[in-house]
Coordinates of N, CA and C in Angstrom, one line a residue:
Chain J
D1 N -26.1 -32.2 31.9 CA -27.0 -33.4 31.9 C -27.0 -34.0 30.5
Q2 N -26.7 -35.3 30.4 CA -26.6 -35.9 29.1 C -28.0 -36.3 28.6
Q3 N -28.3 -35.8 27.4 CA -29.6 -36.0 26.8 C -29.7 -37.2 26.0
V4 N -28.6 -37.8 25.6 CA -28.5 -39.0 24.8 C -27.6 -40.0 25.5
K5 N -28.1 -41.2 25.8 CA -27.4 -42.1 26.6 C -27.3 -43.5 25.9
Q6 N -26.0 -44.0 25.9 CA -25.8 -45.4 25.5 C -25.2 -46.1 26.7
N7 N -26.1 -46.9 27.3 CA -25.7 -47.4 28.7 C -24.8 -48.7 28.6
S8 N -24.7 -49.2 27.4 CA -23.8 -50.4 27.3 C -22.5 -49.9 26.6
P9 N -21.4 -49.9 27.4 CA -20.1 -49.4 26.8 C -19.6 -50.4 25.8
S10 N -19.9 -51.7 25.9 CA -19.4 -52.7 25.0 C -20.4 -53.8 24.7
L11 N -20.2 -54.5 23.6 CA -21.1 -55.6 23.2 C -20.2 -56.6 22.4
S12 N -20.4 -57.9 22.6 CA -19.7 -58.9 21.8 C -20.7 -59.8 21.2
V13 N -20.6 -60.1 19.9 CA -21.5 -60.9 19.2 C -20.8 -61.9 18.3
Q14 N -21.3 -63.0 18.1 CA -20.7 -64.0 17.2 C -21.0 -63.6 15.7
E15 N -20.1 -63.8 14.9 CA -20.3 -63.6 13.4 C -21.5 -64.3 13.0
G16 N -22.3 -63.6 12.2 CA -23.5 -64.2 11.6 C -24.8 -63.9 12.4
R17 N -24.6 -63.6 13.7 CA -25.7 -63.3 14.6 C -26.1 -61.9 14.5
I18 N -27.2 -61.5 15.2 CA -27.7 -60.2 15.2 C -27.0 -59.3 16.3
S19 N -26.6 -58.1 16.0 CA -26.1 -57.2 17.0 C -27.2 -56.1 17.2
I20 N -27.5 -55.9 18.5 CA -28.5 -54.9 18.8 C -27.8 -53.8 19.7
L21 N -27.8 -52.6 19.2 CA -27.2 -51.5 20.0 C -28.3 -50.6 20.4
N22 N -28.3 -50.2 21.6 CA -29.4 -49.4 22.2 C -29.0 -48.0 22.6
C23 N -30.0 -47.1 22.5 CA -29.7 -45.7 22.8 C -31.0 -45.1 23.4
D24 N -30.9 -44.4 24.5 CA -32.0 -43.7 25.1 C -31.9 -42.2 25.1
Y25 N -32.9 -41.5 25.0 CA -32.8 -40.0 25.0 C -33.9 -39.4 26.0
T26 N -33.6 -38.2 26.4 CA -34.5 -37.7 27.4 C -35.4 -36.5 26.9
N27 N -34.9 -35.9 25.8 CA -35.6 -34.7 25.3 C -36.7 -35.1 24.3
S28 N -38.0 -34.9 24.6 CA -39.0 -35.3 23.7 C -39.1 -34.4 22.4
M29 N -38.3 -33.4 22.4 CA -38.3 -32.5 21.2 C -37.4 -33.0 20.2
F30 N -36.6 -34.0 20.5 CA -35.7 -34.6 19.4 C -36.6 -35.2 18.3
D31 N -36.3 -34.9 17.1 CA -37.1 -35.5 16.0 C -36.2 -36.1 14.9
Y32 N -34.9 -36.1 15.1 CA -34.1 -36.7 14.0 C -32.9 -37.4 14.7
F33 N -32.7 -38.6 14.3 CA -31.7 -39.5 15.0 C -30.8 -40.1 14.0
L34 N -29.5 -40.3 14.4 CA -28.5 -40.9 13.5 C -27.7 -41.9 14.3
W35 N -27.1 -42.8 13.5 CA -26.1 -43.6 14.1 C -24.8 -43.4 13.3
Y36 N -23.7 -43.3 14.0 CA -22.4 -43.2 13.4 C -21.5 -44.4 13.8
K37 N -20.6 -44.7 13.0 CA -19.7 -45.8 13.3 C -18.3 -45.2 13.3
K38 N -17.4 -45.7 14.2 CA -16.1 -45.1 14.3 C -15.1 -46.2 14.5
Y39 N -14.1 -46.3 13.6 CA -13.0 -47.2 13.7 C -11.9 -46.4 14.4
P40 N -10.9 -47.2 15.1 CA -9.8 -46.5 15.8 C -9.0 -45.6 14.8
A41 N -8.6 -44.5 15.3 CA -7.8 -43.5 14.6 C -8.5 -42.9 13.4
E42 N -9.8 -43.1 13.3 CA -10.6 -42.5 12.2 C -11.7 -41.7 12.8
G43 N -12.3 -40.7 12.1 CA -13.4 -40.0 12.5 C -14.7 -40.8 12.4
P44 N -15.8 -40.4 13.1 CA -17.1 -41.1 12.9 C -17.6 -41.0 11.5
T45 N -18.2 -42.1 11.0 CA -18.8 -42.2 9.7 C -20.3 -42.4 9.8
F46 N -21.0 -41.6 9.1 CA -22.5 -41.7 9.1 C -22.9 -43.0 8.6
L47 N -23.9 -43.6 9.4 CA -24.3 -45.0 9.0 C -25.8 -45.0 8.5
I48 N -26.7 -44.5 9.4 CA -28.1 -44.5 9.0 C -28.8 -43.5 9.9
S49 N -29.9 -43.0 9.4 CA -30.7 -42.0 10.2 C -32.2 -42.4 10.2
I50 N -32.9 -41.7 11.0 CA -34.4 -41.9 11.1 C -35.0 -40.6 11.6
S51 N -36.1 -40.3 10.9 CA -36.9 -39.1 11.3 C -38.0 -39.6 12.3
S52 N -38.5 -38.7 13.1 CA -39.5 -39.1 14.1 C -40.8 -39.5 13.5
I53 N -41.0 -39.2 12.2 CA -42.3 -39.6 11.6 C -42.3 -41.0 11.2
K54 N -41.1 -41.7 11.4 CA -41.1 -43.1 11.1 C -40.7 -43.9 12.4
D55 N -40.9 -45.2 12.3 CA -40.5 -46.0 13.5 C -39.5 -47.0 13.0
K56 N -39.1 -47.0 11.7 CA -38.2 -48.0 11.3 C -37.5 -47.5 10.0
N57 N -36.2 -47.7 9.8 CA -35.5 -47.4 8.6 C -34.5 -48.4 8.4
E58 N -34.5 -48.9 7.2 CA -33.6 -50.1 6.8 C -32.7 -49.7 5.7
D59 N -31.4 -50.1 5.8 CA -30.4 -50.0 4.8 C -29.5 -51.2 4.8
G60 N -29.8 -52.1 3.9 CA -29.0 -53.3 3.8 C -29.1 -54.1 5.1
R61 N -27.9 -54.4 5.7 CA -27.9 -55.1 7.0 C -28.2 -54.3 8.2
F62 N -28.4 -53.0 8.0 CA -28.6 -52.1 9.2 C -30.1 -51.6 9.2
T63 N -30.7 -51.7 10.4 CA -32.0 -51.2 10.6 C -32.0 -50.4 11.9
V64 N -32.6 -49.3 11.8 CA -32.8 -48.5 13.0 C -34.3 -48.5 13.4
F65 N -34.6 -48.7 14.6 CA -35.9 -48.7 15.2 C -36.0 -47.5 16.1
L66 N -37.2 -46.8 16.1 CA -37.4 -45.7 17.0 C -38.7 -45.9 17.7
N67 N -38.7 -45.9 19.0 CA -39.8 -46.0 19.9 C -40.0 -44.7 20.6
K68 N -40.8 -43.8 20.1 CA -40.9 -42.4 20.6 C -41.5 -42.4 22.0
S69 N -42.5 -43.3 22.3 CA -43.1 -43.3 23.6 C -42.1 -43.7 24.7
A70 N -41.2 -44.5 24.3 CA -40.1 -45.0 25.3 C -38.9 -44.1 25.2
K71 N -38.8 -43.2 24.2 CA -37.6 -42.4 24.0 C -36.4 -43.4 23.8
H72 N -36.6 -44.3 22.9 CA -35.6 -45.3 22.8 C -35.3 -45.6 21.3
L73 N -34.1 -45.8 21.0 CA -33.6 -46.0 19.6 C -32.7 -47.2 19.6
S74 N -32.8 -48.0 18.6 CA -31.9 -49.2 18.5 C -31.4 -49.4 17.1
L75 N -30.2 -49.9 17.0 CA -29.6 -50.3 15.7 C -29.4 -51.8 15.7
H76 N -30.0 -52.4 14.6 CA -29.8 -53.8 14.5 C -28.9 -54.1 13.3
I77 N -28.0 -55.0 13.5 CA -27.1 -55.3 12.4 C -27.2 -56.8 12.2
V78 N -27.7 -57.2 11.0 CA -27.8 -58.6 10.8 C -27.6 -59.0 9.3
P79 N -26.8 -60.0 9.0 CA -25.9 -60.7 10.0 C -24.7 -59.9 10.3
S80 N -24.2 -60.0 11.5 CA -23.0 -59.3 12.0 C -21.7 -59.9 11.3
Q81 N -20.8 -59.0 11.0 CA -19.6 -59.4 10.3 C -18.4 -58.8 11.1
P82 N -17.2 -59.5 11.0 CA -16.1 -59.0 11.8 C -15.7 -57.5 11.5
G83 N -16.0 -57.1 10.2 CA -15.7 -55.7 9.8 C -16.6 -54.7 10.5
D84 N -17.7 -55.2 11.1 CA -18.6 -54.3 11.8 C -18.0 -53.9 13.2
S85 N -16.9 -54.6 13.6 CA -16.3 -54.2 14.9 C -15.8 -52.8 14.9
A86 N -16.4 -52.0 15.8 CA -16.2 -50.5 15.8 C -16.9 -50.0 17.0
V87 N -16.8 -48.7 17.2 CA -17.6 -48.0 18.2 C -18.8 -47.3 17.5
Y88 N -20.0 -47.5 18.0 CA -21.2 -47.0 17.4 C -21.7 -45.9 18.3
F89 N -22.0 -44.7 17.7 CA -22.5 -43.6 18.4 C -23.9 -43.3 17.9
C90 N -24.8 -43.0 18.8 CA -26.1 -42.5 18.4 C -26.1 -41.0 18.6
A91 N -26.9 -40.3 17.9 CA -27.0 -38.8 18.0 C -28.4 -38.4 17.7
A92 N -28.8 -37.2 18.3 CA -30.2 -36.7 18.1 C -30.1 -35.2 18.0
S93 N -31.1 -34.7 17.2 CA -31.3 -33.3 17.1 C -32.8 -33.0 17.1
G94 N -33.1 -31.7 17.3 CA -34.5 -31.3 17.4 C -34.8 -30.0 16.9
S95 N -36.1 -29.7 16.6 CA -36.5 -28.5 16.0 C -36.7 -27.4 17.0
F96 N -36.4 -27.7 18.3 CA -36.5 -26.6 19.3 C -35.4 -25.6 19.3
R97 N -34.4 -25.9 18.5 CA -33.3 -25.0 18.5 C -33.6 -23.9 17.5
A98 N -33.2 -22.7 17.9 CA -33.2 -21.5 17.0 C -32.1 -21.7 16.0
R99 N -31.9 -20.7 15.2 CA -30.7 -20.8 14.3 C -29.5 -21.1 15.1
G100 N -28.9 -22.1 14.8 CA -27.7 -22.5 15.5 C -27.1 -23.7 15.0
G101 N -27.3 -23.9 13.8 CA -26.6 -25.0 13.2 C -27.3 -26.4 13.4
N102 N -26.6 -27.3 12.9 CA -27.1 -28.7 12.9 C -26.6 -29.3 14.1
Q103 N -27.0 -28.9 15.3 CA -26.4 -29.4 16.5 C -27.0 -30.8 16.9
F104 N -26.1 -31.7 17.0 CA -26.5 -33.1 17.4 C -26.0 -33.3 18.8
Y105 N -26.8 -34.0 19.6 CA -26.3 -34.5 20.9 C -26.0 -35.9 20.8
F106 N -24.7 -36.2 21.2 CA -24.2 -37.6 21.0 C -24.2 -38.4 22.3
G107 N -24.3 -39.7 22.1 CA -24.1 -40.6 23.2 C -22.6 -40.9 23.3
T108 N -22.2 -41.7 24.4 CA -20.8 -41.9 24.6 C -20.3 -43.1 23.8
G109 N -21.1 -43.8 23.1 CA -20.7 -44.9 22.2 C -20.8 -46.3 22.9
T110 N -20.9 -47.2 22.0 CA -20.9 -48.7 22.4 C -19.9 -49.3 21.5
S111 N -18.9 -50.0 22.1 CA -17.9 -50.7 21.3 C -18.4 -52.1 21.0
L112 N -18.6 -52.4 19.7 CA -19.0 -53.7 19.2 C -17.9 -54.5 18.8
T113 N -17.8 -55.7 19.2 CA -16.8 -56.7 18.8 C -17.6 -57.9 18.2
V114 N -17.3 -58.2 16.9 CA -17.9 -59.3 16.3 C -16.8 -60.4 16.2
I115 N -17.1 -61.5 16.8 CA -16.2 -62.6 17.0 C -16.3 -63.6 15.8
P116 N -15.2 -63.8 15.1 CA -15.3 -64.7 13.9 C -15.6 -66.1 14.3
Chain X
E1 N -11.5 -42.4 2.9 CA -11.4 -41.0 2.5 C -12.8 -40.4 2.7
T2 N -12.9 -39.5 3.7 CA -14.2 -38.9 4.1 C -14.5 -37.6 3.4
G3 N -13.5 -37.0 2.7 CA -13.6 -35.7 2.1 C -13.3 -34.6 3.1
V4 N -13.0 -34.9 4.4 CA -12.7 -33.9 5.4 C -11.3 -34.3 5.9
T5 N -10.4 -33.4 5.8 CA -9.0 -33.6 6.1 C -8.6 -32.7 7.3
Q6 N -8.0 -33.3 8.3 CA -7.6 -32.5 9.5 C -6.0 -32.7 9.6
T7 N -5.4 -31.6 9.9 CA -4.0 -31.6 10.2 C -3.7 -30.7 11.4
P8 N -2.7 -31.0 12.2 CA -2.0 -32.3 12.2 C -2.8 -33.4 12.8
R9 N -2.4 -34.7 12.8 CA -3.2 -35.7 13.4 C -2.9 -35.8 14.9
H10 N -1.7 -35.4 15.2 CA -1.3 -35.4 16.7 C -0.6 -34.1 17.0
L11 N -0.8 -33.6 18.2 CA -0.1 -32.3 18.6 C 0.1 -32.4 20.0
V12 N 1.4 -32.1 20.4 CA 1.7 -32.0 21.8 C 2.2 -30.6 22.0
M13 N 1.7 -29.9 23.0 CA 2.1 -28.5 23.2 C 2.1 -28.1 24.7
G14 N 2.9 -27.2 25.0 CA 3.0 -26.7 26.4 C 1.8 -25.7 26.6
M15 N 1.6 -25.3 27.8 CA 0.5 -24.4 28.1 C 0.7 -23.0 27.6
T16 N 1.9 -22.6 27.4 CA 2.2 -21.3 26.9 C 2.3 -21.2 25.4
N17 N 2.2 -22.3 24.7 CA 2.4 -22.3 23.2 C 1.2 -21.7 22.5
K18 N 1.4 -21.4 21.3 CA 0.3 -21.0 20.4 C 0.4 -22.0 19.2
K19 N -0.7 -22.6 18.9 CA -0.7 -23.5 17.7 C -2.1 -23.4 17.1
S20 N -2.2 -24.0 15.9 CA -3.5 -24.0 15.1 C -3.8 -25.3 14.6
L21 N -5.1 -25.7 14.6 CA -5.5 -26.9 14.0 C -6.2 -26.5 12.7
K22 N -6.0 -27.3 11.7 CA -6.6 -27.0 10.4 C -7.5 -28.1 9.9
C23 N -8.6 -27.7 9.2 CA -9.5 -28.6 8.6 C -9.9 -28.1 7.2
E24 N -9.9 -29.0 6.3 CA -10.3 -28.7 4.9 C -11.3 -29.7 4.4
Q25 N -12.4 -29.3 3.8 CA -13.3 -30.2 3.3 C -13.4 -30.0 1.7
H26 N -13.6 -31.2 1.1 CA -13.6 -31.2 -0.4 C -14.9 -31.7 -0.9
L27 N -16.0 -31.4 -0.1 CA -17.3 -31.9 -0.4 C -18.3 -30.9 -0.9
G28 N -17.8 -29.6 -1.0 CA -18.6 -28.6 -1.4 C -19.7 -28.2 -0.4
H29 N -19.5 -28.5 0.8 CA -20.4 -28.2 1.9 C -20.4 -26.7 2.3
N30 N -21.5 -26.3 2.9 CA -21.5 -24.9 3.3 C -21.4 -24.7 4.8
A31 N -21.5 -25.7 5.6 CA -21.4 -25.6 7.0 C -20.2 -26.4 7.6
M32 N -19.5 -25.9 8.5 CA -18.4 -26.6 9.1 C -18.5 -26.5 10.7
Y33 N -17.9 -27.5 11.4 CA -18.1 -27.6 12.8 C -16.8 -28.0 13.5
W34 N -16.6 -27.6 14.7 CA -15.6 -28.1 15.6 C -16.2 -28.8 16.7
Y35 N -15.7 -30.0 17.0 CA -16.2 -30.8 18.2 C -15.0 -31.2 19.0
K36 N -15.3 -31.4 20.3 CA -14.2 -31.9 21.2 C -14.7 -33.2 21.8
Q37 N -13.8 -34.2 21.8 CA -14.2 -35.5 22.4 C -13.2 -35.8 23.5
S38 N -13.6 -35.8 24.7 CA -12.7 -36.1 25.8 C -13.0 -37.6 26.2
A39 N -12.1 -38.2 26.9 CA -12.3 -39.6 27.2 C -13.5 -39.8 28.0
K40 N -14.3 -40.9 27.6 CA -15.5 -41.3 28.3 C -16.6 -40.3 28.3
K41 N -16.5 -39.3 27.4 CA -17.5 -38.2 27.3 C -18.1 -38.2 25.9
P42 N -19.3 -37.8 25.7 CA -19.8 -37.6 24.3 C -19.2 -36.5 23.6
L43 N -19.3 -36.5 22.3 CA -18.8 -35.4 21.5 C -19.5 -34.1 21.9
E44 N -18.7 -33.0 22.1 CA -19.3 -31.7 22.5 C -19.1 -30.8 21.3
L45 N -20.1 -30.2 20.9 CA -20.0 -29.2 19.8 C -19.4 -27.9 20.4
M46 N -18.4 -27.4 19.7 CA -17.7 -26.2 20.1 C -18.2 -25.0 19.2
F47 N -18.1 -25.1 17.9 CA -18.4 -24.0 17.0 C -19.0 -24.5 15.8
V48 N -19.9 -23.6 15.2 CA -20.6 -23.9 13.9 C -20.4 -22.7 13.0
Y49 N -20.0 -22.9 11.8 CA -19.9 -21.9 10.8 C -20.8 -22.3 9.6
S50 N -21.5 -21.3 9.1 CA -22.3 -21.5 7.9 C -22.0 -20.4 7.0
L51 N -21.5 -20.8 5.8 CA -21.1 -19.8 4.8 C -20.1 -18.8 5.3
E52 N -19.2 -19.3 6.1 CA -18.1 -18.5 6.7 C -18.5 -17.6 7.8
E53 N -19.8 -17.7 8.2 CA -20.2 -16.9 9.4 C -20.4 -17.8 10.6
R54 N -19.9 -17.4 11.7 CA -20.1 -18.2 12.9 C -21.5 -18.0 13.4
V55 N -22.2 -19.2 13.6 CA -23.6 -19.1 14.0 C -23.8 -19.8 15.4
E56 N -22.7 -20.4 15.9 CA -22.9 -21.0 17.2 C -21.5 -21.0 17.9
N57 N -21.6 -20.7 19.2 CA -20.4 -20.8 20.1 C -20.9 -21.3 21.4
N58 N -20.6 -22.6 21.6 CA -21.2 -23.2 22.8 C -20.4 -22.9 24.0
S59 N -20.4 -21.7 24.4 CA -19.7 -21.3 25.7 C -18.3 -21.9 25.8
V60 N -17.6 -21.7 24.7 CA -16.2 -22.2 24.6 C -15.2 -21.1 25.2
P61 N -14.3 -21.5 26.0 CA -13.3 -20.5 26.5 C -12.6 -19.8 25.4
S62 N -12.2 -18.6 25.7 CA -11.6 -17.7 24.7 C -10.2 -18.2 24.3
R63 N -9.7 -19.1 25.0 CA -8.4 -19.7 24.6 C -8.5 -20.5 23.3
F64 N -9.7 -20.8 22.9 CA -10.0 -21.4 21.6 C -10.6 -20.4 20.7
S65 N -9.9 -20.2 19.6 CA -10.4 -19.1 18.6 C -10.6 -19.7 17.3
P66 N -11.8 -19.8 16.7 CA -12.0 -20.4 15.4 C -11.8 -19.3 14.3
E67 N -11.5 -19.8 13.1 CA -11.5 -18.9 12.0 C -11.9 -19.7 10.8
C68 N -12.8 -19.1 10.0 CA -13.3 -19.7 8.8 C -13.1 -18.8 7.6
P69 N -12.0 -18.8 6.9 CA -11.7 -17.9 5.8 C -12.6 -18.1 4.6
N70 N -13.0 -19.3 4.4 CA -13.9 -19.7 3.2 C -14.6 -20.9 3.6
S71 N -15.5 -21.3 2.8 CA -16.4 -22.5 3.1 C -15.7 -23.8 3.1
S72 N -14.5 -23.8 2.6 CA -13.7 -25.1 2.5 C -12.7 -25.3 3.7
H73 N -12.4 -24.2 4.4 CA -11.3 -24.2 5.4 C -11.8 -23.7 6.7
L74 N -11.4 -24.4 7.8 CA -11.7 -24.1 9.1 C -10.5 -24.2 10.0
F75 N -10.2 -23.3 10.8 CA -9.1 -23.3 11.7 C -9.5 -23.2 13.2
L76 N -8.7 -23.8 14.1 CA -9.0 -23.6 15.5 C -7.6 -23.2 16.1
H77 N -7.6 -21.9 16.5 CA -6.3 -21.3 17.0 C -6.3 -21.6 18.5
L78 N -5.2 -22.1 19.0 CA -5.1 -22.5 20.4 C -4.0 -21.6 21.1
H79 N -4.4 -21.1 22.3 CA -3.5 -20.3 23.0 C -3.7 -20.4 24.5
T80 N -2.6 -20.6 25.2 CA -2.6 -20.8 26.7 C -3.6 -21.8 27.1
L81 N -3.5 -23.0 26.6 CA -4.4 -24.1 26.9 C -4.1 -24.7 28.3
Q82 N -5.0 -25.4 28.8 CA -4.9 -26.1 30.1 C -4.8 -27.6 29.9
P83 N -4.3 -28.3 30.9 CA -4.2 -29.8 30.7 C -5.6 -30.4 30.4
E84 N -6.6 -29.9 31.0 CA -8.0 -30.5 30.7 C -8.4 -30.3 29.3
D85 N -7.7 -29.5 28.5 CA -8.0 -29.3 27.1 C -7.5 -30.5 26.2
S86 N -6.7 -31.3 26.8 CA -6.2 -32.5 26.1 C -7.4 -33.4 25.7
A87 N -7.5 -33.6 24.4 CA -8.7 -34.3 23.9 C -8.5 -34.6 22.4
L88 N -9.5 -35.2 21.8 CA -9.5 -35.4 20.4 C -10.4 -34.3 19.8
Y89 N -9.9 -33.5 18.9 CA -10.7 -32.4 18.3 C -11.1 -32.9 16.8
L90 N -12.4 -32.9 16.6 CA -12.9 -33.3 15.3 C -13.6 -32.2 14.6
C91 N -13.3 -32.2 13.3 CA -13.9 -31.2 12.4 C -15.0 -32.0 11.6
A92 N -16.1 -31.3 11.3 CA -17.1 -31.9 10.5 C -17.7 -30.9 9.5
S93 N -18.4 -31.4 8.5 CA -19.0 -30.5 7.6 C -20.4 -31.1 7.2
S94 N -21.3 -30.2 6.8 CA -22.6 -30.7 6.2 C -23.0 -29.8 5.1
Q95 N -23.9 -30.3 4.3 CA -24.3 -29.5 3.1 C -24.7 -28.1 3.4
E96 N -25.7 -28.0 4.4 CA -26.2 -26.7 4.8 C -26.2 -26.7 6.3
E97 N -26.5 -25.6 6.9 CA -26.6 -25.4 8.3 C -28.0 -25.7 8.7
G98 N -28.5 -26.8 8.3 CA -29.9 -27.1 8.7 C -30.0 -28.4 9.4
R99 N -31.1 -28.8 9.8 CA -31.3 -30.1 10.5 C -31.4 -31.2 9.5
N100 N -31.5 -32.4 10.0 CA -31.8 -33.5 9.2 C -30.7 -33.7 8.1
Q101 N -29.5 -33.4 8.4 CA -28.4 -33.6 7.5 C -27.2 -34.2 8.2
P102 N -26.8 -35.4 7.8 CA -25.6 -36.0 8.4 C -24.4 -35.1 8.3
Q103 N -23.6 -35.2 9.3 CA -22.3 -34.5 9.2 C -21.2 -35.4 8.9
H104 N -20.2 -35.0 8.1 CA -19.1 -35.8 7.7 C -17.9 -35.3 8.5
F105 N -17.3 -36.3 9.1 CA -16.2 -36.0 10.1 C -14.8 -36.2 9.5
G106 N -13.9 -35.4 9.9 CA -12.5 -35.8 9.7 C -12.0 -36.8 10.7
D107 N -10.7 -37.2 10.6 CA -10.2 -38.2 11.5 C -9.7 -37.6 12.8
G108 N -9.7 -36.3 12.9 CA -9.4 -35.7 14.2 C -7.9 -35.3 14.4
T109 N -7.7 -34.4 15.4 CA -6.4 -34.1 15.9 C -6.4 -34.5 17.4
R110 N -5.4 -35.4 17.7 CA -5.2 -35.8 19.1 C -4.3 -34.7 19.8
L111 N -4.9 -34.0 20.7 CA -4.1 -32.9 21.3 C -3.7 -33.2 22.7
S112 N -2.5 -33.1 23.1 CA -2.0 -33.3 24.4 C -1.3 -32.0 24.9
I113 N -1.8 -31.6 26.1 CA -1.2 -30.4 26.7 C -0.3 -30.8 27.9
L114 N 0.9 -30.4 27.8 CA 1.9 -30.8 28.9 C 1.8 -29.8 30.0

């Protein structure tokens, strides 16, 4: 059963506009969330994270919002640039795990295309 | 350049072959991971090593055998694989084996089983 879901496989946005990527999770014990960006033929690259004690974290053009009551996470990119075209994965982890490493549960990704 | 290097980038092998995937990290991290990514599926954690000790094995079939000789190197030995094992295999590392730490990924090995 998938605990982290990205229900939109793809998204297209005009350059300069806002891109909003969404992620839902089912496990209320998750308390740390990340977004990764992946270009073709490359591995995922860490983008931004948020702890459950916050509801917003901002880094330049990227902002992550966390709505714990809705179990929903979103990534806002503004303004969007053609170089932002990539697949974006959200991931979550939680303190319910015993010793077992830094296990993240990943979504299936959303492919973002920013149109010049 | 992510600091995590995987070789080979592509591998085609028959079901009776034995091969190994290699991962090397130059970040001074203490934890390393193997993930599998199949088409249309999320990344699946396979193995976790912390300070060269295996701390997680997510019910992975024994035809996959990891080895971590030191904190900078990680191998995945493959033997008698099945066609459904064709996937992208990603290696990652993090500073420690703790939570709240991003993992740094290599570019992966694309494995095809004939």
